[in-house]
Amino acid sequence: MSAELTSDQTVGVTPEPVLTARNVSIEYEVDPVVKAVKDVSLTLNRGEILGLAGESGCGKTTLAYGLNRLLKAPALMTSGEIVFHDRSGEDVDVRALDGDGLRAFRWDKISMVFQGAMNSLNPVISIRAQLHDVLTTHRPGMSKDEKEARSVELLTLVGVDPSRINSYAHELSGGMRQRVMIAMALALEPQIMIMDEPTTALDVVVQRGIIREIMRLREQFNFAVVFITHDLPMLLEISDRIAVMLQGEIVEMGTAQEIYRNAQHPYTRKLLSSFPSLTGTRGDFVRRGDSTEGAA
Amino acid sequence: MKYYTRRIVFYVLTLWVAISLNFLLPRLSPGDPAQIMIDKMSRGGEVTPEQIATIQRLFGGDSDQSLWDAYVQYLNQVIHWDLGTSVTKFPAPVTELISQALPWTIGLVGLATVISFLVGVGAGAIIGWRRGTWVDHIVPSTTLIQSLPYFWLALLLIYLLAVQNPVFPVGNGYDIREFGGPEWSWAFVGDVIYHGTLPALTIVISSVGGWLLGMRNMMVSTMSEDYIVTAEAKGLRKSRILMTYATRNAALPSISGFGITLAFVVAGSIVMEQVFSYPGLGKLMITAVRGNDYALMQGLFLVITLTVLAANFIMDIVYGFIDPRTRSNA
Amino acid sequence: MPEDIRTELTVPETAASGDTVPEVPTASAREAVGVARTVEVASSPSPTSPTPPRAVPRFALPRFSGKLVVGLVLVIGVVLLGLVGPFFTQDPANTENPAMLPPGGDHLLGTTALGYDVLAQLAIGTRASLWVGLLAGSIAVVLSLVFGIVAGYRAGMTDEVLSFVTNVMLVIPGLPLVIVISAFLEVRSMLVVAVVLGLTSWSGSAVILRMQAKSLRNRDYVSAARVAGEKAPRIIAVEILPNLLPLLTAQFLFGVILAILAEAGLSYLGLGPSGSVTLGTMLNEAQAGSALSRGAWWWFIPPGLVIALFGCGLSLINFTIDEIINPKLRIAPAAQRNVRKARRERDAQRSTEEAAA
């Protein structure tokens, strides 16, 4: 990871909120009850990349699912307010959405790219069917040819050969599957994309390609991204702001620069120093915990 | 394509095993099989010279014929669709008797099985989809119904619906007093349906539980898969998620396991046909066994096996059609 | 019909984030033997379940749910009827009783057309049917162990040969085969019938066990044992079998009820054990004695009912085992209920707070 962050990271961010979450608490109704997310508040600005970092089990994924109303039993959102600020100026109370309203909201305003596209694609229908059905449901006016054209356009956007539209999930490599997932997520030109560890299961080289694709698309379409990962150095590279989560709470939030240079919370500092660097003397990390990242 | 070829080869081999079993079984006990059979039959009554001739032809009465030659001869006969002559209904050839009974069984058992499968899998899908609600409690009760012996259920149905309350006929495929034999008339068809209702009901009641349970379990498992979450996040309609995402995947094991369940249905319907005196393959087989009509019995065994293999193959085609992984994996 | 290709398909690729979901089928009811259901032996981490993955699949002892209790009661009840019943009833071979008596008085379940006491016959018949079922089930389980687990573990040529035999036996319809075999037998004792039934009913279980063994084969602890140089039989006995115990038990219980049903069917057709009284022969005689048309429900209903109740009991027990093998079956519905309960409590709390304010 590079030692220096340039100020280019802040291009495209307008400090205008697109999603406001206040006092969100989510618990798992098991025995004993597990409080996965404790009174979390955050604001996502239009077009920005917000990184959500933390180790496994800290609640970042649960929070993301909660934002999109995708929580599955035994998870239950016990309190909180989530407001989506549409481009048109209208404010949507996400928690109050129901039935058809919720369905229309999903994917159109907020879409998701899940962890490990291994299993996120339906194995028994073709890629074409899965790209088309989003369009069929949300844009009922589109003709079959229009849907096909759009699907081809989406695949080209993410760098997948459009002829693969006939393929099935098992015929694609991991990287390609993830790109298809991203193409699907872009289909309705959402205003927010939540990405949950989208590259964790991929090779490092492929990972870089995907990240670059995401950055490029974000520049082109200006959607906000909530990027969830445990890979803090990557977030430092690409995020505008970063929130660090520990045991269900946000312990630190700031711009990437601030976190990199001047992390306040001891956990953040610990996270930062846990990654060996490519530069620096060999053995430094193991012996002394030295890395070129980390607060001065 | 390779997938289908593999299956066909397998079925052909299985058929060969069945034929060979037919050949070997009577010869397992020591001594001349033909003589043993004739002795057995004479215990039941007089044995006519024609019957002796049939037996000898079937079991290779000439002891100077080697086992291998007899085997080849038998294979030859079977391939040329010569399954021998019946003893109980002498001199009707076995093939003729079988072809008379075949449509009854395929019609009744086939139709009832299809209905049972569709209802079971459909209900299982819905129950699995609505897990955690009161419908879950239906499930254990289906196990009670499922444990009932087919034929006992048949007896019960006859008792309740034909003897105590004569809603349906007690037996037979059609009213033998009214119709001399099968004919192509609406009245006949109606009569067939009338007579076939209780047997069909027996099959459906006994076997629907198995499919329901299997499908329900698979649905519960499938519902926690990642692609279901993706589908919901995509804001797709519930009906689409249920049909194309959940059911389509969850039904796969039910389809692949259809062949095995079919074996139970076949077993159950043999006995059931006996209870209802239904003129199908099952009843014919019982008649054959009771009358020591070995040619007919063995012929029936082959035909029943063939039918089961065919049903299996049809299911293989359906499976290959639904699951694209089979097509490219081979 | 389950085939090599399909069995491969139910074992999905492992993701880089850890060993996920090797799927294994289980059985829970009669037809389930054939329906290769997929089952998770170890759970993998998912966003909605905070439990970490287990390296070695453990299974808790069954919880005493309502289903289990009912199942056990039924099974134990029938077993007692067969074991102890005959000591309390009159001699089942006694034909001195007046014929075709409905239940009452000396004869709690009435008598048959030939003057036998139905209850006495029921008790001794249950004992015989249970014995046949037990023996046939045991033979079937042993055979399915050999053809299933050895084939699944060994792979290669052994697997091909064993699988082929298994698949052939699977597809050839069972009852017709048994009928053909029985017809050629000189003597038909209960032992012979049990053996024949056992020899023809193991293939379904074998398929399921083979899939299980195949997936377990690639588990870390099995590979570790292999690398450490342990011999195959020992690995199978020590590493693989214990984890398969719930599945084996389920298959065995299955096999027993299958055998009892098959014997009942055979006896009903007149091809059962000659000279013995079983639940099936009772039904055969009931029909021969025109029990139906004479309305003698006490003759033909009890034998079938005993079989049904026993089968139901075993199925319920199998249910519980199923929930052990596949925790999702229990967890998912329970999770839904818990969430609804929590929501209700929360709403109730809120409304009382509002009322108080």
PDB file of N, CA and C in Angstrom, chain B residues 41 46-57 85-87 90-91:
ATOM      1  N   MET B  41     -45.396 -77.667  -9.679  1.00  0.00           N
ATOM      2  CA  MET B  41     -46.710 -77.449 -10.246  1.00  0.00           C
ATOM      3  C   MET B  41     -47.599 -78.656 -10.036  1.00  0.00           C
ATOM      4  N   GLU B  46     -52.871 -81.202 -11.865  1.00  0.00           N
ATOM      5  CA  GLU B  46     -52.306 -81.945 -12.989  1.00  0.00           C
ATOM      6  C   GLU B  46     -51.541 -81.022 -13.911  1.00  0.00           C
ATOM      7  N   VAL B  47     -50.492 -81.532 -14.465  1.00  0.00           N
ATOM      8  CA  VAL B  47     -49.680 -80.744 -15.386  1.00  0.00           C
ATOM      9  C   VAL B  47     -49.848 -81.298 -16.799  1.00  0.00           C
ATOM     10  N   THR B  48     -50.323 -80.419 -17.680  1.00  0.00           N
ATOM     11  CA  THR B  48     -50.547 -80.891 -19.049  1.00  0.00           C
ATOM     12  C   THR B  48     -49.235 -80.951 -19.811  1.00  0.00           C
ATOM     13  N   PRO B  49     -49.214 -81.746 -20.858  1.00  0.00           N
ATOM     14  CA  PRO B  49     -47.984 -81.880 -21.663  1.00  0.00           C
ATOM     15  C   PRO B  49     -47.563 -80.535 -22.260  1.00  0.00           C
ATOM     16  N   GLU B  50     -48.577 -79.695 -22.608  1.00  0.00           N
ATOM     17  CA  GLU B  50     -48.198 -78.390 -23.170  1.00  0.00           C
ATOM     18  C   GLU B  50     -47.453 -77.568 -22.133  1.00  0.00           C
ATOM     19  N   GLN B  51     -47.944 -77.645 -20.910  1.00  0.00           N
ATOM     20  CA  GLN B  51     -47.302 -76.870 -19.855  1.00  0.00           C
ATOM     21  C   GLN B  51     -45.869 -77.357 -19.663  1.00  0.00           C
ATOM     22  N   ILE B  52     -45.711 -78.705 -19.712  1.00  0.00           N
ATOM     23  CA  ILE B  52     -44.358 -79.236 -19.548  1.00  0.00           C
ATOM     24  C   ILE B  52     -43.466 -78.696 -20.652  1.00  0.00           C
ATOM     25  N   ALA B  53     -44.018 -78.668 -21.849  1.00  0.00           N
ATOM     26  CA  ALA B  53     -43.215 -78.192 -22.982  1.00  0.00           C
ATOM     27  C   ALA B  53     -42.816 -76.739 -22.772  1.00  0.00           C
ATOM     28  N   THR B  54     -43.764 -75.931 -22.290  1.00  0.00           N
ATOM     29  CA  THR B  54     -43.459 -74.522 -22.046  1.00  0.00           C
ATOM     30  C   THR B  54     -42.348 -74.377 -21.033  1.00  0.00           C
ATOM     31  N   ILE B  55     -42.473 -75.112 -19.945  1.00  0.00           N
ATOM     32  CA  ILE B  55     -41.468 -75.029 -18.890  1.00  0.00           C
ATOM     33  C   ILE B  55     -40.108 -75.392 -19.462  1.00  0.00           C
ATOM     34  N   GLN B  56     -40.101 -76.484 -20.228  1.00  0.00           N
ATOM     35  CA  GLN B  56     -38.803 -76.935 -20.715  1.00  0.00           C
ATOM     36  C   GLN B  56     -38.201 -75.918 -21.660  1.00  0.00           C
ATOM     37  N   ARG B  57     -39.074 -75.305 -22.429  1.00  0.00           N
ATOM     38  CA  ARG B  57     -38.544 -74.292 -23.341  1.00  0.00           C
ATOM     39  C   ARG B  57     -37.994 -73.111 -22.557  1.00  0.00           C
ATOM     40  N   THR B  85     -44.823 -68.608 -23.298  1.00  0.00           N
ATOM     41  CA  THR B  85     -46.274 -68.809 -23.295  1.00  0.00           C
ATOM     42  C   THR B  85     -46.749 -68.948 -21.863  1.00  0.00           C
ATOM     43  N   SER B  86     -47.903 -68.363 -21.625  1.00  0.00           N
ATOM     44  CA  SER B  86     -48.422 -68.410 -20.255  1.00  0.00           C
ATOM     45  C   SER B  86     -48.947 -69.799 -19.957  1.00  0.00           C
ATOM     46  N   VAL B  87     -48.847 -70.187 -18.722  1.00  0.00           N
ATOM     47  CA  VAL B  87     -49.327 -71.492 -18.297  1.00  0.00           C
ATOM     48  C   VAL B  87     -50.736 -71.398 -17.725  1.00  0.00           C
ATOM     49  N   PHE B  90     -53.075 -70.512 -20.691  1.00  0.00           N
ATOM     50  CA  PHE B  90     -52.605 -71.205 -21.890  1.00  0.00           C
ATOM     51  C   PHE B  90     -53.628 -71.136 -23.009  1.00  0.00           C
ATOM     52  N   PRO B  91     -53.336 -70.939 -24.282  1.00  0.00           N
ATOM     53  CA  PRO B  91     -51.973 -70.765 -24.816  1.00  0.00           C
ATOM     54  C   PRO B  91     -51.586 -69.322 -25.118  1.00  0.00           C
TER      55      PRO B  91
END
